mmCIF file of C-alpha atoms in Angstrom:
data_model
loop_
_atom_site.group_PDB
_atom_site.id
_atom_site.type_symbol
_atom_site.label_atom_id
_atom_site.label_comp_id
_atom_site.label_asym_id
_atom_site.label_seq_id
_atom_site.Cartn_x
_atom_site.Cartn_y
_atom_site.Cartn_z
ATOM 1 C CA MET A 17 35.250 23.275 55.226
ATOM 2 C CA ARG A 18 38.145 24.543 53.089
ATOM 3 C CA THR A 19 37.750 21.605 50.662
ATOM 4 C CA LYS A 20 34.055 22.348 50.422
ATOM 5 C CA ARG A 21 34.750 25.954 49.541
ATOM 6 C CA ILE A 22 37.299 24.994 46.895
ATOM 7 C CA THR A 23 34.824 22.479 45.394
ATOM 8 C CA TRP A 24 32.167 25.171 45.331
ATOM 9 C CA ILE A 25 34.499 27.659 43.613
ATOM 10 C CA VAL A 26 35.498 25.063 40.981
ATOM 11 C CA THR A 27 31.805 24.271 40.405
ATOM 12 C CA CYS A 28 31.021 27.946 39.795
ATOM 13 C CA ILE A 29 34.002 28.380 37.454
ATOM 14 C CA LEU A 30 33.063 25.271 35.460
ATOM 15 C CA LEU A 31 29.445 26.333 35.251
ATOM 16 C CA LEU A 32 30.410 29.778 33.989
ATOM 17 C CA LEU A 33 32.786 28.188 31.494
ATOM 18 C CA GLY A 34 30.121 25.769 30.257
ATOM 19 C CA VAL A 35 27.426 28.402 29.863
ATOM 20 C CA GLY A 36 29.948 30.792 28.305
ATOM 21 C CA PHE A 37 31.031 28.201 25.730
ATOM 22 C CA LEU A 38 27.429 27.292 24.998
ATOM 23 C CA VAL A 39 26.320 30.878 24.426
ATOM 24 C CA PHE A 40 29.453 31.796 22.444
ATOM 25 C CA GLY A 41 29.048 28.715 20.261
ATOM 26 C CA ALA A 42 25.364 29.402 19.678
ATOM 27 C CA LEU A 43 26.071 33.045 18.764
ATOM 28 C CA ASN A 44 28.827 31.851 16.452
ATOM 29 C CA GLY A 45 26.379 29.759 14.468
ATOM 30 C CA GLU A 46 27.604 26.367 15.679
ATOM 31 C CA ALA A 47 24.055 25.207 16.393
ATOM 32 C CA GLU A 48 23.463 25.379 12.642
ATOM 33 C CA GLY A 49 26.362 22.995 12.074
ATOM 34 C CA VAL A 50 24.872 20.566 14.596
ATOM 35 C CA PHE A 51 21.486 20.967 12.901
ATOM 36 C CA ARG A 52 22.879 20.242 9.424
ATOM 37 C CA LYS A 53 24.602 17.106 10.658
ATOM 38 C CA ALA A 54 21.598 15.914 12.663
ATOM 39 C CA VAL A 55 18.941 16.221 9.935
ATOM 40 C CA THR A 56 20.766 14.086 7.367
ATOM 41 C CA ILE A 57 21.197 10.354 7.782
ATOM 42 C CA CYS A 58 24.599 9.829 9.379
ATOM 43 C CA MET A 59 26.047 6.939 7.363
ATOM 44 C CA GLU A 60 28.878 6.433 9.853
ATOM 45 C CA CYS A 61 26.469 6.246 12.807
ATOM 46 C CA ILE A 62 24.236 3.633 11.237
ATOM 47 C CA GLY A 63 27.129 1.513 9.997
ATOM 48 C CA LEU A 64 27.043 2.197 6.276
ATOM 49 C CA GLY A 65 30.363 4.030 6.136
ATOM 50 C CA MET B 19 6.102 5.191 43.981
ATOM 51 C CA GLY B 20 9.778 5.959 44.764
ATOM 52 C CA LYS B 21 10.741 2.608 43.338
ATOM 53 C CA TYR B 22 8.990 3.276 40.030
ATOM 54 C CA LEU B 23 9.536 7.022 39.656
ATOM 55 C CA ARG B 24 12.920 6.630 37.958
ATOM 56 C CA ARG B 25 11.605 3.949 35.598
ATOM 57 C CA ILE B 26 8.637 6.149 34.645
ATOM 58 C CA ILE B 27 10.916 9.134 33.991
ATOM 59 C CA GLN B 28 13.302 6.985 31.928
ATOM 60 C CA ILE B 29 10.439 5.692 29.771
ATOM 61 C CA VAL B 30 8.756 9.082 29.383
ATOM 62 C CA TRP B 31 12.073 10.705 28.466
ATOM 63 C CA GLY B 32 12.872 7.917 26.000
ATOM 64 C CA ILE B 33 9.518 8.433 24.283
ATOM 65 C CA LEU B 34 9.688 12.239 24.346
ATOM 66 C CA SER B 35 13.180 12.379 22.860
ATOM 67 C CA ASN B 36 12.103 10.002 20.071
ATOM 68 C CA ALA B 37 8.626 11.340 19.505
ATOM 69 C CA HIS B 38 8.880 11.897 15.743
ATOM 70 C CA LEU B 39 6.651 8.880 15.203
ATOM 71 C CA THR B 40 6.050 9.411 11.479
ATOM 72 C CA GLY B 41 9.771 8.828 10.973
ATOM 73 C CA PHE B 42 9.317 5.208 12.025
ATOM 74 C CA PHE B 43 6.775 4.705 9.221
ATOM 75 C CA ARG B 44 8.475 6.729 6.496
ATOM 76 C CA GLY B 45 12.081 5.862 7.317
ATOM 77 C CA SER B 46 12.988 9.551 7.360
ATOM 78 C CA LEU B 47 14.510 11.816 10.013
ATOM 79 C CA TYR B 48 12.971 14.737 11.882
ATOM 80 C CA ASP B 49 14.332 17.997 10.425
ATOM 81 C CA GLY B 50 12.629 20.562 12.646
ATOM 82 C CA PRO B 51 14.249 23.273 14.791
ATOM 83 C CA LEU B 52 14.733 21.027 17.865
ATOM 84 C CA LYS B 53 17.555 19.239 16.060
ATOM 85 C CA ARG B 54 19.716 22.287 16.831
ATOM 86 C CA PHE B 55 19.789 21.155 20.449
ATOM 87 C CA CYS B 56 21.610 18.182 21.904
ATOM 88 C CA VAL B 57 19.875 15.697 24.149
ATOM 89 C CA PRO B 58 21.809 14.999 27.361
ATOM 90 C CA GLY B 59 21.922 11.186 26.992
ATOM 91 C CA MET B 60 23.066 8.782 24.285
ATOM 92 C CA ASN B 61 20.428 9.059 21.564
ATOM 93 C CA CYS B 62 21.440 8.682 17.923
ATOM 94 C CA TYR B 63 20.357 11.620 15.758
ATOM 95 C CA SER B 64 19.869 9.210 12.886
ATOM 96 C CA CYS B 65 17.087 7.478 14.784
ATOM 97 C CA PRO B 66 13.914 8.137 12.724
ATOM 98 C CA GLY B 67 12.162 9.321 15.880
ATOM 99 C CA ALA B 68 14.934 11.488 17.346
ATOM 100 C CA LEU B 69 13.962 15.082 18.053
ATOM 101 C CA GLY B 70 17.411 16.224 19.188
ATOM 102 C CA ALA B 71 21.076 15.715 18.360
ATOM 103 C CA CYS B 72 23.416 13.211 19.982
ATOM 104 C CA PRO B 73 26.074 15.169 21.923
ATOM 105 C CA ILE B 74 28.837 12.619 21.266
ATOM 106 C CA GLY B 75 28.026 12.438 17.540
ATOM 107 C CA ALA B 76 27.875 16.228 17.352
ATOM 108 C CA LEU B 77 31.186 16.624 19.216
ATOM 109 C CA SER B 78 32.936 14.064 17.033
ATOM 110 C CA SER B 79 31.635 15.541 13.799
ATOM 111 C CA VAL B 80 32.702 19.083 14.730
ATOM 112 C CA LEU B 81 36.184 17.815 15.652
ATOM 113 C CA ALA B 82 36.376 15.823 12.429
ATOM 114 C CA GLY B 83 35.363 18.831 10.341
ATOM 115 C CA ARG B 84 37.757 20.130 7.702
ATOM 116 C CA ASN B 85 38.144 23.559 9.309
ATOM 117 C CA ARG B 86 39.046 22.170 12.771
ATOM 118 C CA LYS B 87 36.774 24.451 14.747
ATOM 119 C CA PHE B 88 36.813 24.345 18.524
ATOM 120 C CA PRO B 89 33.438 22.831 19.509
ATOM 121 C CA PHE B 90 32.278 25.632 21.834
ATOM 122 C CA TYR B 91 28.576 24.873 21.498
ATOM 123 C CA VAL B 92 28.627 21.116 22.110
ATOM 124 C CA LEU B 93 31.411 21.241 24.696
ATOM 125 C CA GLY B 94 29.603 24.064 26.505
ATOM 126 C CA PHE B 95 26.454 21.969 26.567
ATOM 127 C CA LEU B 96 28.303 18.925 27.920
ATOM 128 C CA ILE B 97 30.178 20.888 30.587
ATOM 129 C CA THR B 98 26.979 22.656 31.701
ATOM 130 C CA VAL B 99 25.035 19.398 31.996
ATOM 131 C CA GLY B 100 28.005 17.722 33.696
ATOM 132 C CA VAL B 101 28.321 20.483 36.293
ATOM 133 C CA LEU B 102 24.580 20.721 36.888
ATOM 134 C CA VAL B 103 23.743 17.038 37.321
ATOM 135 C CA GLY B 104 26.775 14.862 36.481
ATOM 136 C CA ARG B 105 25.936 11.214 35.779
ATOM 137 C CA PHE B 106 22.373 11.714 36.989
ATOM 138 C CA ILE B 107 21.710 11.782 33.210
ATOM 139 C CA CYS B 108 22.967 8.185 32.912
ATOM 140 C CA GLY B 109 20.635 6.967 35.611
ATOM 141 C CA TRP B 110 17.527 8.895 34.664
ATOM 142 C CA LEU B 111 17.621 10.240 31.106
ATOM 143 C CA CYS B 112 19.439 7.727 28.902
ATOM 144 C CA LEU B 113 17.357 5.485 26.672
ATOM 145 C CA PHE B 114 20.181 3.034 26.019
ATOM 146 C CA GLY B 115 20.801 2.769 29.774
ATOM 147 C CA LEU B 116 17.121 1.968 30.241
ATOM 148 C CA ILE B 117 17.306 -0.769 27.596
ATOM 149 C CA GLU B 118 20.340 -2.274 29.353
ATOM 150 C CA GLU B 119 18.527 -2.206 32.701
ATOM 151 C CA LEU B 120 15.460 -3.908 31.259
ATOM 152 C CA LEU B 121 17.645 -6.621 29.720
ATOM 153 C CA TYR B 122 19.258 -7.170 33.117
ATOM 154 C CA LYS B 123 15.780 -7.867 34.504
ATOM 155 C CA ILE B 124 15.643 -11.104 32.474
ATOM 156 C CA PRO B 125 15.862 -13.793 35.166
ATOM 157 C CA THR B 126 19.210 -15.516 34.580
ATOM 158 C CA PRO B 127 22.259 -16.088 36.790
ATOM 159 C CA LYS B 128 24.127 -12.775 36.945
ATOM 160 C CA LEU B 129 27.815 -12.296 36.343
ATOM 161 C CA ARG B 130 29.923 -10.354 38.812
ATOM 162 C CA ILE B 131 33.151 -9.164 37.170
ATOM 163 C CA PRO B 132 36.115 -9.680 39.556
ATOM 164 C CA GLU B 133 36.982 -6.416 41.274
ATOM 165 C CA LYS B 134 40.465 -6.077 39.763
ATOM 166 C CA ALA B 135 39.273 -6.715 36.209
ATOM 167 C CA ASP B 136 36.312 -4.408 36.764
ATOM 168 C CA ARG B 137 38.589 -1.608 37.941
ATOM 169 C CA VAL B 138 40.790 -1.927 34.857
ATOM 170 C CA LEU B 139 37.887 -2.269 32.410
ATOM 171 C CA ARG B 140 36.278 0.921 33.710
ATOM 172 C CA TRP B 141 39.202 2.905 32.321
ATOM 173 C CA LEU B 142 38.231 1.763 28.827
ATOM 174 C CA LYS B 143 35.476 4.362 28.567
ATOM 175 C CA TYR B 144 37.984 7.169 29.184
ATOM 176 C CA LEU B 145 40.182 5.682 26.481
ATOM 177 C CA VAL B 146 37.184 5.567 24.122
ATOM 178 C CA LEU B 147 36.466 9.235 24.895
ATOM 179 C CA ALA B 148 40.075 10.368 24.501
ATOM 180 C CA VAL B 149 40.956 8.285 21.439
ATOM 181 C CA LEU B 150 37.798 7.518 19.442
ATOM 182 C CA VAL B 151 35.707 10.608 20.208
ATOM 183 C CA VAL B 152 38.407 13.298 20.431
ATOM 184 C CA GLY B 153 41.888 12.166 19.348
ATOM 185 C CA LEU B 154 41.381 10.279 16.108
ATOM 186 C CA PRO B 155 38.639 12.537 14.659
ATOM 187 C CA LEU B 156 40.907 15.502 15.379
ATOM 188 C CA PHE B 157 44.220 14.159 14.101
ATOM 189 C CA TYR B 158 43.490 11.436 11.548
ATOM 190 C CA ARG B 159 42.636 13.044 8.206
ATOM 191 C CA ASP B 160 41.904 11.613 4.776
ATOM 192 C CA GLU B 161 43.278 13.095 1.549
ATOM 193 C CA THR B 162 40.502 15.723 1.513
ATOM 194 C CA GLY B 163 41.475 16.881 4.990
ATOM 195 C CA THR B 164 38.320 15.533 6.619
ATOM 196 C CA GLY B 165 38.385 13.401 9.738
ATOM 197 C CA LEU B 166 36.126 10.533 10.755
ATOM 198 C CA PRO B 167 33.836 10.253 13.775
ATOM 199 C CA PHE B 168 35.577 7.022 14.828
ATOM 200 C CA PHE B 169 33.367 6.201 17.807
ATOM 201 C CA CYS B 170 30.139 6.590 15.819
ATOM 202 C CA GLU B 171 31.525 4.684 12.863
ATOM 203 C CA PHE B 172 33.257 1.746 14.510
ATOM 204 C CA LEU B 173 31.889 1.283 18.021
ATOM 205 C CA CYS B 174 28.606 2.981 18.910
ATOM 206 C CA PRO B 175 25.889 0.328 19.419
ATOM 207 C CA VAL B 176 23.286 3.058 19.996
ATOM 208 C CA GLY B 177 23.520 4.211 16.381
ATOM 209 C CA THR B 178 23.059 0.655 15.127
ATOM 210 C CA LEU B 179 20.067 0.013 17.367
ATOM 211 C CA GLU B 180 18.250 3.336 17.052
ATOM 212 C CA GLY B 181 19.377 4.432 13.585
ATOM 213 C CA GLY B 182 20.879 1.580 11.572
ATOM 214 C CA ILE B 183 18.325 -1.186 12.088
ATOM 215 C CA PRO B 184 15.135 0.897 11.648
ATOM 216 C CA LEU B 185 16.504 2.837 8.664
ATOM 217 C CA VAL B 186 17.745 -0.284 6.905
ATOM 218 C CA LEU B 187 14.404 -2.015 7.500
ATOM 219 C CA LEU B 188 12.444 0.998 6.254
ATOM 220 C CA ASN B 189 14.573 2.009 3.243
ATOM 221 C CA ASP B 190 14.994 -0.343 0.306
ATOM 222 C CA VAL B 191 17.693 1.962 -1.071
ATOM 223 C CA LEU B 192 19.954 1.443 1.941
ATOM 224 C CA ARG B 193 19.769 -2.345 2.055
ATOM 225 C CA PRO B 194 22.100 -3.108 -0.877
ATOM 226 C CA THR B 195 24.792 -0.880 0.690
ATOM 227 C CA LEU B 196 25.170 -3.064 3.784
ATOM 228 C CA GLY B 197 28.719 -4.310 4.161
ATOM 229 C CA TRP B 198 31.300 -5.439 6.688
ATOM 230 C CA LEU B 199 30.939 -2.245 8.725
ATOM 231 C CA PHE B 200 27.268 -2.826 9.385
ATOM 232 C CA ARG B 201 27.974 -6.468 10.291
ATOM 233 C CA TRP B 202 30.761 -5.358 12.661
ATOM 234 C CA LYS B 203 28.538 -2.792 14.377
ATOM 235 C CA PHE B 204 25.700 -5.261 14.528
ATOM 236 C CA LEU B 205 28.041 -7.722 16.244
ATOM 237 C CA ILE B 206 28.958 -5.062 18.825
ATOM 238 C CA LEU B 207 25.276 -4.397 19.438
ATOM 239 C CA VAL B 208 24.566 -8.109 19.875
ATOM 240 C CA LEU B 209 27.469 -8.371 22.346
ATOM 241 C CA CYS B 210 26.150 -5.360 24.277
ATOM 242 C CA VAL B 211 22.639 -6.779 24.377
ATOM 243 C CA LEU B 212 23.780 -10.253 25.454
ATOM 244 C CA SER B 213 26.190 -8.961 28.088
ATOM 245 C CA SER B 214 23.475 -6.661 29.470
ATOM 246 C CA ILE B 215 21.440 -9.740 30.385
ATOM 247 C CA PHE B 216 24.228 -10.933 32.690
ATOM 248 C CA ILE B 217 26.040 -7.744 33.702
ATOM 249 C CA TYR B 218 24.391 -4.561 34.983
ATOM 250 C CA ARG B 219 24.769 -1.803 32.339
ATOM 251 C CA PRO B 220 28.035 -3.054 30.782
ATOM 252 C CA PHE B 221 28.148 -0.407 28.042
ATOM 253 C CA CYS B 222 27.733 2.375 30.627
ATOM 254 C CA LYS B 223 30.371 0.880 32.912
ATOM 255 C CA TYR B 224 33.043 0.102 30.377
ATOM 256 C CA LEU B 225 32.525 1.838 27.034
ATOM 257 C CA CYS B 226 30.261 4.887 27.120
ATOM 258 C CA PRO B 227 32.239 8.065 26.342
ATOM 259 C CA LEU B 228 29.350 10.276 27.435
ATOM 260 C CA GLY B 229 29.295 8.686 30.887
ATOM 261 C CA ALA B 230 33.085 9.090 30.971
ATOM 262 C CA PHE B 231 32.748 12.801 30.176
ATOM 263 C CA TYR B 232 30.045 13.428 32.793
ATOM 264 C CA SER B 233 31.982 11.447 35.392
ATOM 265 C CA LEU B 234 34.790 14.026 35.169
ATOM 266 C CA PHE B 235 32.370 16.531 36.729
ATOM 267 C CA GLN B 236 30.854 14.235 39.313
ATOM 268 C CA ARG B 237 32.903 15.742 42.163
ATOM 269 C CA PHE B 238 31.772 19.235 41.264
ATOM 270 C CA SER B 239 28.211 18.698 40.124
ATOM 271 C CA LEU B 240 25.364 20.525 41.856
ATOM 272 C CA VAL B 241 23.388 17.305 42.319
ATOM 273 C CA ARG B 242 25.313 15.190 44.780
ATOM 274 C CA LEU B 243 24.838 12.267 47.073
ATOM 275 C CA ARG B 244 25.272 13.049 50.735
ATOM 276 C CA VAL B 245 25.927 10.698 53.636
ATOM 277 C CA ASP B 246 24.798 11.595 57.102
ATOM 278 C CA THR B 247 27.733 10.116 58.975
ATOM 279 C CA GLU B 248 25.911 10.396 62.283
ATOM 280 C CA THR B 249 23.063 8.147 61.229
ATOM 281 C CA CYS B 250 25.015 5.785 58.924
ATOM 282 C CA ILE B 251 25.621 2.485 60.708
ATOM 283 C CA GLY B 252 27.880 1.098 57.969
ATOM 284 C CA CYS B 253 25.629 -1.907 57.364
ATOM 285 C CA GLY B 254 26.621 -2.057 53.673
ATOM 286 C CA ALA B 255 23.037 -2.294 52.387
ATOM 287 C CA CYS B 256 23.782 0.555 49.952
ATOM 288 C CA SER B 257 26.863 -1.177 48.520
ATOM 289 C CA ARG B 258 24.971 -4.432 48.041
ATOM 290 C CA ALA B 259 22.126 -2.630 46.246
ATOM 291 C CA CYS B 260 24.398 -0.669 43.913
ATOM 292 C CA GLY B 261 24.480 -2.119 40.405
ATOM 293 C CA MET B 262 27.441 0.065 39.464
ATOM 294 C CA ASN B 263 29.568 -1.527 42.223
ATOM 295 C CA VAL B 264 29.984 1.739 44.112
ATOM 296 C CA ASP B 265 30.287 1.926 47.881
ATOM 297 C CA PRO B 266 27.954 4.897 48.420
ATOM 298 C CA HIS B 267 28.586 5.372 52.138
ATOM 299 C CA ARG B 268 32.343 5.604 51.522
ATOM 300 C CA THR B 269 32.466 7.339 48.119
ATOM 301 C CA PRO B 270 29.070 8.962 47.601
ATOM 302 C CA ASN B 271 30.366 11.043 44.706
ATOM 303 C CA SER B 272 32.252 8.291 42.924
ATOM 304 C CA ALA B 273 32.761 8.827 39.191
ATOM 305 C CA GLU B 274 30.899 5.561 38.626
ATOM 306 C CA CYS B 275 27.707 6.532 40.469
ATOM 307 C CA ILE B 276 24.825 7.088 38.048
ATOM 308 C CA ARG B 277 22.636 8.703 40.743
ATOM 309 C CA CYS B 278 19.917 6.083 40.341
ATOM 310 C CA GLY B 279 19.039 6.552 44.001
ATOM 311 C CA GLU B 280 18.698 2.854 44.780
ATOM 312 C CA CYS B 281 21.047 3.283 47.769
ATOM 313 C CA THR B 282 18.899 6.063 49.227
ATOM 314 C CA ARG B 283 15.895 3.761 48.955
ATOM 315 C CA VAL B 284 17.427 0.747 50.676
ATOM 316 C CA CYS B 285 19.261 2.566 53.471
ATOM 317 C CA PRO B 286 17.559 1.453 56.712
ATOM 318 C CA LYS B 287 18.582 4.672 58.482
ATOM 319 C CA ASN B 288 17.886 7.118 55.642
ATOM 320 C CA ALA B 289 21.484 8.227 55.948
ATOM 321 C CA LEU B 290 21.869 8.785 52.209
ATOM 322 C CA SER B 291 20.127 11.536 50.319
ATOM 323 C CA PHE B 292 20.556 13.752 47.294
ATOM 324 C CA SER B 293 21.591 17.337 47.753
ATOM 325 C CA VAL B 294 21.166 20.112 45.217
ATOM 326 C CA ALA B 295 23.680 22.974 45.356
ATOM 327 C CA GLY B 296 24.654 21.926 48.862
ATOM 328 C CA LYS B 297 21.091 21.930 50.144
ATOM 329 C CA THR B 298 19.567 18.644 51.223
ATOM 330 C CA PRO B 299 15.834 18.275 51.219
ATOM 331 C CA ALA B 300 16.789 16.596 54.514
ATOM 332 C CA LYS B 301 13.288 15.696 55.653
ATOM 333 C CA LYS B 302 14.101 12.021 55.863
ATOM 334 C CA ILE B 303 17.405 12.525 57.634
ATOM 335 C CA ARG B 304 15.917 14.963 60.081
ATOM 336 C CA LYS B 305 13.077 12.604 60.767
ATOM 337 C CA GLU B 306 15.553 9.829 61.478
ATOM 338 C CA SER B 307 17.786 12.041 63.642
ATOM 339 C CA ASP B 308 14.763 13.298 65.526
ATOM 340 C CA SER B 309 13.536 9.785 66.207
ATOM 341 C CA SER B 310 16.972 8.653 67.396
ATOM 342 C CA GLU B 311 17.126 11.659 69.695
ATOM 343 C CA ASP B 312 13.666 10.787 70.938
ATOM 344 C CA LYS B 313 14.894 7.324 71.777
ATOM 345 C CA LYS B 314 17.821 8.754 73.758
ATOM 346 C CA ILE B 315 15.429 10.944 75.718
#
C-alpha cells in the first residue's frame, strides 16, 4: 500500500514536471527551433553528413 | 478483433504520421505548422511524408546547438508521454516497430538470443541514449562550437529508411553527394532489416534510445499491466507469448514490456489486464472471478 502511494506521488511529480517543461519550452519559443530543424532536410539523419 | 486491433492502429498511425503524400512525389518535406510538434514514436522528420518532428532528432539537435539550451520543450514532451503511457508507444504507435514486426512474420526459423547475452545487450540502448543522443552532442564540439547529433548521423536506421532512401531516389541533386556515411548507415539498416526476420524487434530491444527513455518511466506510467494474483495459475502462457522476453506474471511493469497486450490475450484465466491511473476496466477479471466463485458454490 505504501509502495503504491509512493509510486503514485512520483507519477504525479513527473507528470507535473513533464507538462511544466513542455509549456515553459513552448512559451520560450523552443517549438520554433524544432520547427526550423524539422522542415529542412536533415543531412545527418539521411546519411549525407 | 482484439488480435488485429493493435495492427490496425499501428498501420493507421504510420499512415497518419506520414500523410504528406505529395512529398513522396516531389522529394520535398512538409513545412506546415504540425512540424512544431513531436510524434511520440521513432519517425524521421526528413521523411518526405512526415507531418511531425522526431523527438530523438529534436532532442539531439537542441543539445548540439551552439548556445547549449536546456531542451525544455522536447524533454517535457518525452517525460509527459513516458509518464502517461510508457512503452505503450513502442507497441502501438511506432512505425519502425511495425516494420520490424512484419519482417518477423516472414516464415523462417527464429533465433532466440541466450538469456545472458540478451540481458547484457539490452543495456546497449541506454548507452546509445546516454552517449550518442545526450553526451556526445552536448560535449563534443567542432571549431565553430556546434555539436553533432551523433545518433542520427551514425546509427539511426529510421532516418536512412524513411528519409535517406526516398530523398536520394527522388532528388538528382543529392545523389552525387553519397559517400561512406550513407553506405555505413545503409549497412546498419540492412543489418536491422535482416536481423528483424530472425529476432523479434531487435532494434527496439537493443538499440532504440526512445524506447530506453520511455522505459525509465515504465514503473510510474499511468498505463500499466496488472496481474490478478488470485486468478493467475502461473501456467507461463504469457511468458511464452511475449516477444520481448518478459515474464508478465512476475514483472508486469518490466522496462522491456512494450504493452502490446499479447499476454492479456493468451492468458487462459484473464488474469492480466491493463489499468489506467490505477483503474482496471476489470470486466474480464471480474467475470473470471465470478465464474470461479460460482464453481465453488
